[in-house]
Amino acid sequence: MKCPRSINPALFIINLRYAGVLLQDINTLLKMSKIIKFAENIMETGLSVPLTDNLINLQREVGIPPRSVSEDALRDVKRIFEKSEALEYMKKVSRNV
Amino acid sequence: MSNDRDFSIIRETVPFFLFRPCVQAHPGIEVATYFVLKFLDIPFLMSDDQTCCGFPTFFWNMSPPEVMVSLCARNMLLAKSLACKAVLVVCNACYTAFNHALRELSNNEDLARRIAEIIGRTPDDVNDLDVDIFHVPEMFYAFKDEILRRMRFSLEGLRVAVHYGCHYRRELMFRKFDDHKNPRFVDELLSDLGAEVVDYSEKNLCCGGSGIQSRVHYELSENICIRKLESIHRVGADMIVVWCPACMYRLDICQRDLYKSGKIDFQIPVLHLSQLIGLVLGLNPRTQLCLHLHAISTQPLLEKIKEIWVKI
């Protein structure tokens, strides 16, 4: 599969491996590590942005079912990351940037 | 309007599986969508077995494509197991991820086999997902008659700037609900609800977020956001309406930061489409729409609406 591009050509979805060649400064590397964190979050919590107590309390307060991720879902997500060899890929990406 | 696809098919896919977004900087997005669906008696289900759609892993190239497609396939199979014919999303990224996964799985047999193996299902399960994906603007358009029938307040007197978002317009190329180069159906929906939808020169410009660009090229991203906001300010919009948590983050929270740093001298409230529809239906701005949790205060907008509503 090819990495798709957004409509605005000036803002194409960046390829981290390509970015690694162009952007060498330490700030960029730090920013990249923050981006990789999104994938790590999914692997660990099932969500790209982990839930906070504030959010759960607010949802409870207003009367909608508070958000949570089941044990079954977490088990499936771990299986997906393992079977697709995502960890090895992420290590490679980290090395390249 | 040049839509090749009939919106009415959306009505036939209830109950929806309401897909809850990860980005919760604006919890009102999920809360408002929940209460609007309830108010309109549109059947929907949610589940704790839902996970992220996986968009950041593939579109930001942090993991192999199989991760996002597997996560989407798993979530769609979950919807199907709950007897839902469609996944309803409130986020442009989720919309892109699901639609992209559906296209890939139907066009690439090898990938479908591989995904089936990864998620521990049979290839037939993955080939025959039979679940559609809809975004809230499409759903609201499909249920326009119900909204018009049950609306308590008109948007008359409000100048609204609509932001469709890059990822949404990109998917319109495939979904064909409207012309992706110049979509108008949400403008039409809001006009029918009484709003004066304003045209602005940078309507099709990105919000400046653009996935990881805002983190990697901060200044460029900020300048694009300023250009967009100034264009909206020039036409005197009272508010901006979006349907993507990431665009909302950019246009609301970053707008506040730009204002505080003196880079812009105006503040325009930003609402998710679900929140605006909720206002029209007369839902509680605080407990059902969470309008008090925005970075740019929505109070001046609510005051203006109150004046207009009193006049009506």
CSV table of C-alpha atoms in Angstrom, one decimal:
chain,number,residue,atom,x,y,z
A,1,MET,CA,0.0,0.0,0.0
A,2,LYS,CA,1.1,3.5,-0.7
A,3,CYS,CA,1.0,6.2,1.9
A,4,PRO,CA,-1.9,8.4,0.8
A,5,ARG,CA,-1.5,12.2,0.4
A,6,SER,CA,-3.8,14.8,1.7
A,7,ILE,CA,-5.5,17.1,-0.9
A,8,ASN,CA,-3.3,20.1,-0.1
A,9,PRO,CA,0.0,19.2,-1.8
A,10,ALA,CA,2.0,21.5,0.5
A,11,LEU,CA,0.9,19.4,3.5
A,12,PHE,CA,1.5,15.9,2.4
A,13,ILE,CA,1.5,13.2,5.1
A,14,ILE,CA,5.2,12.9,5.9
A,15,ASN,CA,7.1,9.7,5.6
A,16,LEU,CA,9.2,9.3,8.7
A,17,ARG,CA,12.0,7.5,7.0
A,18,TYR,CA,12.3,10.3,4.4
A,19,ALA,CA,12.0,12.9,7.2
A,20,GLY,CA,14.9,11.2,8.9
A,21,VAL,CA,17.2,12.0,6.0
A,22,LEU,CA,16.1,15.7,5.9
A,23,LEU,CA,15.7,16.5,9.5
A,24,GLN,CA,18.7,15.8,11.7
A,25,ASP,CA,18.5,18.2,14.6
A,26,ILE,CA,17.8,17.0,18.1
A,27,ASN,CA,14.5,19.0,18.4
A,28,THR,CA,13.1,17.2,15.5
A,29,LEU,CA,14.2,13.8,16.9
A,30,LEU,CA,12.4,14.7,20.1
A,31,LYS,CA,9.3,15.7,18.2
A,32,MET,CA,9.5,12.4,16.3
A,33,SER,CA,9.7,10.4,19.5
A,34,LYS,CA,6.5,12.1,20.6
A,35,ILE,CA,4.8,11.0,17.4
A,36,ILE,CA,5.9,7.4,17.9
A,37,LYS,CA,4.3,7.6,21.3
A,38,PHE,CA,0.9,7.6,19.7
A,39,ALA,CA,1.5,4.1,18.3
A,40,GLU,CA,2.9,3.0,21.7
A,41,ASN,CA,-0.2,4.3,23.4
A,42,ILE,CA,-2.4,2.2,21.2
A,43,MET,CA,-0.3,-0.9,21.9
A,44,GLU,CA,-0.5,-0.3,25.7
A,45,THR,CA,-4.0,1.1,26.2
A,46,GLY,CA,-5.9,0.4,23.0
A,47,LEU,CA,-6.3,4.2,22.4
A,48,SER,CA,-3.9,6.6,20.7
A,49,VAL,CA,-4.6,9.2,23.5
A,50,PRO,CA,-4.9,7.5,26.9
A,51,LEU,CA,-8.0,8.1,29.0
A,52,THR,CA,-7.9,10.5,31.9
A,53,ASP,CA,-9.8,10.4,35.2
A,54,ASN,CA,-11.1,13.9,34.3
A,55,LEU,CA,-12.7,12.6,31.1
A,56,ILE,CA,-14.2,9.5,32.8
A,57,ASN,CA,-15.6,11.6,35.7
A,58,LEU,CA,-17.1,14.2,33.2
A,59,GLN,CA,-18.8,11.4,31.2
A,60,ARG,CA,-20.2,9.9,34.4
A,61,GLU,CA,-21.3,13.4,35.5
A,62,VAL,CA,-23.2,14.2,32.3
A,63,GLY,CA,-24.7,10.8,32.2
A,64,ILE,CA,-23.1,9.0,29.3
A,65,PRO,CA,-21.4,5.6,29.7
A,66,PRO,CA,-17.8,6.4,30.8
A,67,ARG,CA,-15.2,5.4,28.3
A,68,SER,CA,-13.1,2.3,29.0
A,69,VAL,CA,-11.3,-0.4,27.0
A,70,SER,CA,-12.1,-4.0,27.8
A,71,GLU,CA,-9.5,-6.7,28.6
A,72,ASP,CA,-10.6,-8.6,25.5
A,73,ALA,CA,-9.9,-5.5,23.4
A,74,LEU,CA,-6.5,-5.0,24.9
A,75,ARG,CA,-5.6,-8.7,24.3
A,76,ASP,CA,-6.6,-8.3,20.6
A,77,VAL,CA,-4.6,-5.1,20.2
A,78,LYS,CA,-1.5,-6.8,21.6
A,79,ARG,CA,-2.0,-9.7,19.2
A,80,ILE,CA,-2.3,-7.3,16.2
A,81,PHE,CA,0.9,-5.5,17.1
A,82,GLU,CA,2.7,-8.8,17.6
A,83,LYS,CA,1.4,-10.6,14.6
A,84,SER,CA,2.1,-7.7,12.2
A,85,GLU,CA,5.6,-7.4,13.6
A,86,ALA,CA,4.9,-3.7,14.4
A,87,LEU,CA,7.5,-3.6,17.2
A,88,GLU,CA,10.4,-4.4,14.8
A,89,TYR,CA,9.0,-1.8,12.3
A,90,MET,CA,8.8,0.9,15.0
A,91,LYS,CA,12.4,0.1,16.1
A,92,LYS,CA,13.5,0.6,12.5
A,93,VAL,CA,11.6,3.9,12.2
A,94,SER,CA,13.2,5.1,15.4
A,95,ARG,CA,16.7,4.2,14.2
A,96,ASN,CA,16.1,6.0,10.9
A,97,VAL,CA,15.0,9.2,12.6
B,1,MET,CA,-25.3,20.0,-5.2
B,2,SER,CA,-23.6,17.3,-7.2
B,3,ASN,CA,-23.9,14.2,-5.0
B,4,ASP,CA,-23.9,10.9,-6.9
B,5,ARG,CA,-25.0,9.0,-3.8
B,6,ASP,CA,-28.3,9.0,-2.1
B,7,PHE,CA,-28.1,10.1,1.6
B,8,SER,CA,-31.3,8.1,2.3
B,9,ILE,CA,-29.3,4.8,2.4
B,10,ILE,CA,-27.9,6.1,5.7
B,11,ARG,CA,-31.3,5.9,7.3
B,12,GLU,CA,-31.5,2.2,6.4
B,13,THR,CA,-28.4,1.3,8.4
B,14,VAL,CA,-29.6,2.0,11.9
B,15,PRO,CA,-28.7,1.0,14.6
B,16,PHE,CA,-25.3,2.7,14.2
B,17,PHE,CA,-22.2,1.6,16.0
B,18,LEU,CA,-21.1,5.0,17.5
B,19,PHE,CA,-17.4,5.0,17.3
B,20,ARG,CA,-15.9,7.0,20.1
B,21,PRO,CA,-12.8,9.1,19.2
B,22,CYS,CA,-9.5,8.9,21.1
B,23,VAL,CA,-8.8,12.7,20.9
B,24,GLN,CA,-10.8,14.1,23.8
B,25,ALA,CA,-9.4,17.6,24.2
B,26,HIS,CA,-13.1,18.5,23.5
B,27,PRO,CA,-15.2,16.0,25.3
B,28,GLY,CA,-18.3,17.8,24.1
B,29,ILE,CA,-17.9,16.2,20.7
B,30,GLU,CA,-18.7,12.7,22.0
B,31,VAL,CA,-21.2,14.0,24.6
B,32,ALA,CA,-23.1,16.1,22.1
B,33,THR,CA,-23.3,13.4,19.5
B,34,TYR,CA,-24.6,11.0,22.2
B,35,PHE,CA,-27.4,13.3,23.3
B,36,VAL,CA,-28.3,14.5,19.8
B,37,LEU,CA,-28.8,10.8,18.7
B,38,LYS,CA,-30.8,10.1,21.9
B,39,PHE,CA,-32.9,13.3,21.3
B,40,LEU,CA,-33.7,12.4,17.7
B,41,ASP,CA,-34.5,8.8,18.7
B,42,ILE,CA,-31.8,7.5,16.3
B,43,PRO,CA,-30.8,4.0,17.5
B,44,PHE,CA,-27.1,3.4,18.2
B,45,LEU,CA,-24.8,1.2,20.3
B,46,MET,CA,-21.4,1.7,21.9
B,47,SER,CA,-19.0,-0.9,23.2
B,48,ASP,CA,-16.0,-1.1,25.5
B,49,ASP,CA,-14.5,-3.6,23.1
B,50,GLN,CA,-13.9,-0.8,20.7
B,51,THR,CA,-10.3,0.4,20.3
B,52,CYS,CA,-8.5,3.2,18.3
B,53,CYS,CA,-9.0,3.0,14.5
B,54,GLY,CA,-5.2,3.0,14.2
B,55,PHE,CA,-5.0,6.0,12.0
B,56,PRO,CA,-1.8,7.4,13.6
B,57,THR,CA,0.0,4.2,13.1
B,58,PHE,CA,-0.3,4.0,9.3
B,59,PHE,CA,-0.9,7.5,8.1
B,60,TRP,CA,2.0,8.8,10.1
B,61,ASN,CA,4.1,5.7,9.1
B,62,MET,CA,4.8,4.5,12.6
B,63,SER,CA,3.9,0.8,12.0
B,64,PRO,CA,3.2,-1.5,9.1
B,65,PRO,CA,-0.1,-0.9,7.3
B,66,GLU,CA,-1.4,-4.2,8.6
B,67,VAL,CA,-1.8,-2.6,12.1
B,68,MET,CA,-4.4,0.0,11.1
B,69,VAL,CA,-6.2,-2.2,8.7
B,70,SER,CA,-6.4,-5.0,11.4
B,71,LEU,CA,-7.7,-2.6,14.0
B,72,CYS,CA,-10.3,-1.2,11.6
B,73,ALA,CA,-11.4,-4.7,10.5
B,74,ARG,CA,-11.6,-5.8,14.2
B,75,ASN,CA,-13.8,-2.8,15.1
B,76,MET,CA,-16.0,-3.3,12.0
B,77,LEU,CA,-16.5,-7.0,12.9
B,78,LEU,CA,-17.4,-5.8,16.5
B,79,ALA,CA,-20.1,-3.5,15.0
B,80,LYS,CA,-21.4,-6.4,12.9
B,81,SER,CA,-21.5,-8.7,15.9
B,82,LEU,CA,-23.7,-6.2,17.6
B,83,ALA,CA,-26.1,-6.2,14.5
B,84,CYS,CA,-25.0,-2.7,13.4
B,85,LYS,CA,-24.9,-2.2,9.7
B,86,ALA,CA,-22.8,1.0,9.9
B,87,VAL,CA,-20.1,2.6,12.0
B,88,LEU,CA,-20.8,6.2,12.8
B,89,VAL,CA,-17.7,8.3,13.3
B,90,VAL,CA,-17.2,11.8,14.7
B,91,CYS,CA,-13.7,12.3,13.4
B,92,ASN,CA,-12.2,12.8,9.9
B,93,ALA,CA,-9.2,10.6,10.8
B,94,CYS,CA,-11.4,7.7,11.9
B,95,TYR,CA,-13.5,8.2,8.7
B,96,THR,CA,-10.3,8.0,6.5
B,97,ALA,CA,-9.0,5.0,8.3
B,98,PHE,CA,-12.1,2.9,8.1
B,99,ASN,CA,-12.9,3.8,4.5
B,100,HIS,CA,-9.2,3.2,3.5
B,101,ALA,CA,-9.3,-0.2,5.2
B,102,LEU,CA,-12.6,-1.2,3.5
B,103,ARG,CA,-11.2,-0.3,0.1
B,104,GLU,CA,-7.9,-2.2,0.7
B,105,LEU,CA,-9.7,-5.3,2.0
B,106,SER,CA,-12.0,-5.5,-0.9
B,107,ASN,CA,-9.3,-4.9,-3.6
B,108,ASN,CA,-6.4,-6.9,-2.2
B,109,GLU,CA,-7.0,-10.6,-1.5
B,110,ASP,CA,-3.6,-11.2,-0.1
B,111,LEU,CA,-3.9,-8.4,2.4
B,112,ALA,CA,-7.4,-9.7,3.4
B,113,ARG,CA,-5.9,-13.1,4.1
B,114,ARG,CA,-3.1,-11.6,6.1
B,115,ILE,CA,-5.4,-9.4,8.1
B,116,ALA,CA,-7.7,-12.5,8.8
B,117,GLU,CA,-4.6,-14.3,10.1
B,118,ILE,CA,-3.5,-11.4,12.3
B,119,ILE,CA,-6.9,-10.9,13.9
B,120,GLY,CA,-7.6,-14.6,14.2
B,121,ARG,CA,-10.6,-14.7,11.9
B,122,THR,CA,-11.4,-16.5,8.6
B,123,PRO,CA,-10.7,-14.8,5.3
B,124,ASP,CA,-14.4,-15.0,4.6
B,125,ASP,CA,-15.1,-12.9,7.8
B,126,VAL,CA,-12.8,-10.2,6.5
B,127,ASN,CA,-13.9,-10.3,2.9
B,128,ASP,CA,-17.6,-10.0,3.8
B,129,LEU,CA,-17.6,-7.2,6.3
B,130,ASP,CA,-20.8,-5.8,5.0
B,131,VAL,CA,-20.5,-2.7,7.3
B,132,ASP,CA,-20.7,0.8,6.0
B,133,ILE,CA,-19.0,3.9,7.4
B,134,PHE,CA,-20.7,7.3,7.9
B,135,HIS,CA,-19.6,10.5,9.4
B,136,VAL,CA,-21.9,12.8,11.4
B,137,PRO,CA,-22.4,15.4,8.7
B,138,GLU,CA,-23.8,12.7,6.4
B,139,MET,CA,-25.9,11.3,9.1
B,140,PHE,CA,-27.3,14.7,10.1
B,141,TYR,CA,-28.1,15.5,6.4
B,142,ALA,CA,-29.9,12.1,6.1
B,143,PHE,CA,-32.0,12.9,9.2
B,144,LYS,CA,-32.5,16.6,8.2
B,145,ASP,CA,-36.3,16.2,8.2
B,146,GLU,CA,-36.3,15.0,11.8
B,147,ILE,CA,-34.0,17.9,12.8
B,148,LEU,CA,-36.2,20.4,11.1
B,149,ARG,CA,-39.3,18.9,12.7
B,150,ARG,CA,-37.9,18.9,16.2
B,151,MET,CA,-35.7,22.0,16.2
B,152,ARG,CA,-36.5,24.5,18.9
B,153,PHE,CA,-34.3,27.4,17.7
B,154,SER,CA,-33.4,28.7,14.3
B,155,LEU,CA,-29.9,29.7,13.4
B,156,GLU,CA,-31.3,32.8,11.8
B,157,GLY,CA,-29.0,35.8,12.3
B,158,LEU,CA,-25.8,33.7,12.7
B,159,ARG,CA,-22.9,33.9,10.3
B,160,VAL,CA,-21.4,30.4,10.2
B,161,ALA,CA,-18.0,29.5,8.6
B,162,VAL,CA,-17.9,25.8,7.6
B,163,HIS,CA,-14.6,23.9,7.6
B,164,TYR,CA,-14.8,20.5,5.9
B,165,GLY,CA,-11.2,19.4,6.6
B,166,CYS,CA,-8.6,17.8,4.2
B,167,HIS,CA,-9.2,14.2,5.2
B,168,TYR,CA,-12.9,14.5,4.9
B,169,ARG,CA,-12.7,16.1,1.4
B,170,ARG,CA,-10.2,13.4,0.4
B,171,GLU,CA,-12.6,10.7,1.3
B,172,LEU,CA,-15.4,12.4,-0.5
B,173,MET,CA,-13.5,11.6,-3.7
B,174,PHE,CA,-14.4,8.0,-3.0
B,175,ARG,CA,-17.7,8.3,-1.2
B,176,LYS,CA,-19.2,10.8,-3.6
B,177,PHE,CA,-21.7,12.3,-1.3
B,178,ASP,CA,-20.7,15.6,-2.8
B,179,ASP,CA,-18.1,17.2,-5.0
B,180,HIS,CA,-14.8,16.8,-3.0
B,181,LYS,CA,-13.3,19.9,-4.6
B,182,ASN,CA,-16.2,22.1,-3.5
B,183,PRO,CA,-18.5,20.3,-1.1
B,184,ARG,CA,-21.7,22.2,-0.1
B,185,PHE,CA,-24.0,19.8,1.6
B,186,VAL,CA,-23.3,20.9,5.1
B,187,ASP,CA,-23.6,24.6,4.0
B,188,GLU,CA,-27.0,23.6,2.6
B,189,LEU,CA,-28.0,21.8,5.8
B,190,LEU,CA,-27.1,24.8,8.0
B,191,SER,CA,-28.8,27.2,5.6
B,192,ASP,CA,-32.0,25.1,6.0
B,193,LEU,CA,-31.6,25.5,9.8
B,194,GLY,CA,-31.6,29.3,9.3
B,195,ALA,CA,-27.8,30.1,9.3
B,196,GLU,CA,-26.1,32.5,7.0
B,197,VAL,CA,-23.3,30.3,5.8
B,198,VAL,CA,-20.4,32.6,4.8
B,199,ASP,CA,-18.0,31.9,1.9
B,200,TYR,CA,-14.4,32.7,2.7
B,201,SER,CA,-11.3,32.6,0.5
B,202,GLU,CA,-9.4,29.9,2.4
B,203,LYS,CA,-12.4,27.5,2.9
B,204,ASN,CA,-10.5,24.6,1.4
B,205,LEU,CA,-7.2,25.3,3.2
B,206,CYS,CA,-6.0,22.9,5.9
B,207,CYS,CA,-6.5,23.9,9.5
B,208,GLY,CA,-2.8,23.7,9.9
B,209,GLY,CA,-2.7,20.6,12.0
B,210,SER,CA,-2.2,18.1,9.1
B,211,GLY,CA,-1.3,15.1,11.2
B,212,ILE,CA,2.2,15.4,12.4
B,213,GLN,CA,3.1,18.6,10.5
B,214,SER,CA,2.0,20.7,13.4
B,215,ARG,CA,4.7,18.9,15.5
B,216,VAL,CA,7.4,18.8,12.9
B,217,HIS,CA,7.0,22.1,11.1
B,218,TYR,CA,5.4,24.1,13.9
B,219,GLU,CA,5.9,27.6,12.3
B,220,LEU,CA,4.6,26.6,8.9
B,221,SER,CA,1.6,24.9,10.5
B,222,GLU,CA,0.9,28.0,12.7
B,223,ASN,CA,1.1,30.3,9.7
B,224,ILE,CA,-1.4,28.2,7.8
B,225,CYS,CA,-3.7,28.3,10.8
B,226,ILE,CA,-3.4,32.1,11.0
B,227,ARG,CA,-4.1,32.4,7.2
B,228,LYS,CA,-7.3,30.3,7.6
B,229,LEU,CA,-8.5,32.1,10.7
B,230,GLU,CA,-7.9,35.6,9.2
B,231,SER,CA,-9.8,34.6,6.2
B,232,ILE,CA,-12.8,33.6,8.4
B,233,HIS,CA,-12.5,36.8,10.5
B,234,ARG,CA,-12.5,39.0,7.3
B,235,VAL,CA,-16.0,37.8,6.4
B,236,GLY,CA,-17.3,38.5,9.9
B,237,ALA,CA,-18.2,34.9,10.9
B,238,ASP,CA,-19.8,34.5,14.4
B,239,MET,CA,-18.5,30.9,14.6
B,240,ILE,CA,-16.6,28.1,12.9
B,241,VAL,CA,-18.2,24.7,12.5
B,242,VAL,CA,-16.0,21.5,12.1
B,243,TRP,CA,-16.6,17.8,12.5
B,244,CYS,CA,-13.1,16.6,13.3
B,245,PRO,CA,-11.5,16.6,16.8
B,246,ALA,CA,-8.0,17.3,15.3
B,247,CYS,CA,-9.2,20.3,13.3
B,248,MET,CA,-11.2,21.5,16.3
B,249,TYR,CA,-8.1,21.2,18.5
B,250,ARG,CA,-6.1,23.3,15.9
B,251,LEU,CA,-8.8,26.0,15.3
B,252,ASP,CA,-9.9,26.3,19.0
B,253,ILE,CA,-6.9,25.6,21.2
B,254,CYS,CA,-4.3,27.0,18.9
B,255,GLN,CA,-6.4,30.0,18.1
B,256,ARG,CA,-6.4,30.8,21.8
B,257,ASP,CA,-2.6,30.4,21.9
B,258,LEU,CA,-2.3,32.7,18.8
B,259,TYR,CA,-4.5,35.3,20.5
B,260,LYS,CA,-2.6,35.1,23.7
B,261,SER,CA,0.7,35.6,21.9
B,262,GLY,CA,-0.7,38.6,20.0
B,263,LYS,CA,-0.4,37.0,16.6
B,264,ILE,CA,-4.1,37.5,16.0
B,265,ASP,CA,-6.4,40.0,17.6
B,266,PHE,CA,-9.8,38.2,17.4
B,267,GLN,CA,-11.4,35.1,18.9
B,268,ILE,CA,-14.0,33.1,16.9
B,269,PRO,CA,-15.8,30.3,18.8
B,270,VAL,CA,-15.4,26.8,17.2
B,271,LEU,CA,-18.1,24.2,17.5
B,272,HIS,CA,-18.3,20.6,16.4
B,273,LEU,CA,-21.3,20.0,14.1
B,274,SER,CA,-22.9,17.8,16.7
B,275,GLN,CA,-22.8,20.7,19.2
B,276,LEU,CA,-24.4,23.1,16.8
B,277,ILE,CA,-27.2,20.6,16.0
B,278,GLY,CA,-27.6,20.1,19.7
B,279,LEU,CA,-28.1,23.9,20.2
B,280,VAL,CA,-30.7,23.9,17.4
B,281,LEU,CA,-32.5,21.1,19.2
B,282,GLY,CA,-32.5,23.0,22.5
B,283,LEU,CA,-30.1,20.7,24.4
B,284,ASN,CA,-28.3,22.0,27.5
B,285,PRO,CA,-25.2,23.9,26.4
B,286,ARG,CA,-23.3,22.9,29.5
B,287,THR,CA,-24.4,19.4,30.5
B,288,GLN,CA,-25.3,18.0,27.1
B,289,LEU,CA,-23.0,19.9,24.8
B,290,CYS,CA,-20.0,20.8,27.1
B,291,LEU,CA,-19.7,24.2,25.5
B,292,HIS,CA,-18.0,25.6,28.6
B,293,LEU,CA,-15.0,23.4,28.0
B,294,HIS,CA,-13.7,25.2,24.9
B,295,ALA,CA,-10.5,27.2,24.8
B,296,ILE,CA,-12.2,30.1,23.0
B,297,SER,CA,-15.1,31.1,25.1
B,298,THR,CA,-18.5,30.2,23.5
B,299,GLN,CA,-20.3,32.6,25.9
B,300,PRO,CA,-20.4,35.6,23.5
B,301,LEU,CA,-21.9,33.3,20.9
B,302,LEU,CA,-24.4,31.9,23.4
B,303,GLU,CA,-25.3,35.5,24.3
B,304,LYS,CA,-25.8,36.4,20.7
B,305,ILE,CA,-27.9,33.3,20.1
B,306,LYS,CA,-30.0,34.1,23.2
B,307,GLU,CA,-30.7,37.6,21.8
B,308,ILE,CA,-31.7,36.2,18.5
B,309,TRP,CA,-33.8,33.5,20.1
B,310,VAL,CA,-35.6,36.0,22.3
B,311,LYS,CA,-36.5,38.0,19.1
B,312,ILE,CA,-37.9,34.9,17.5
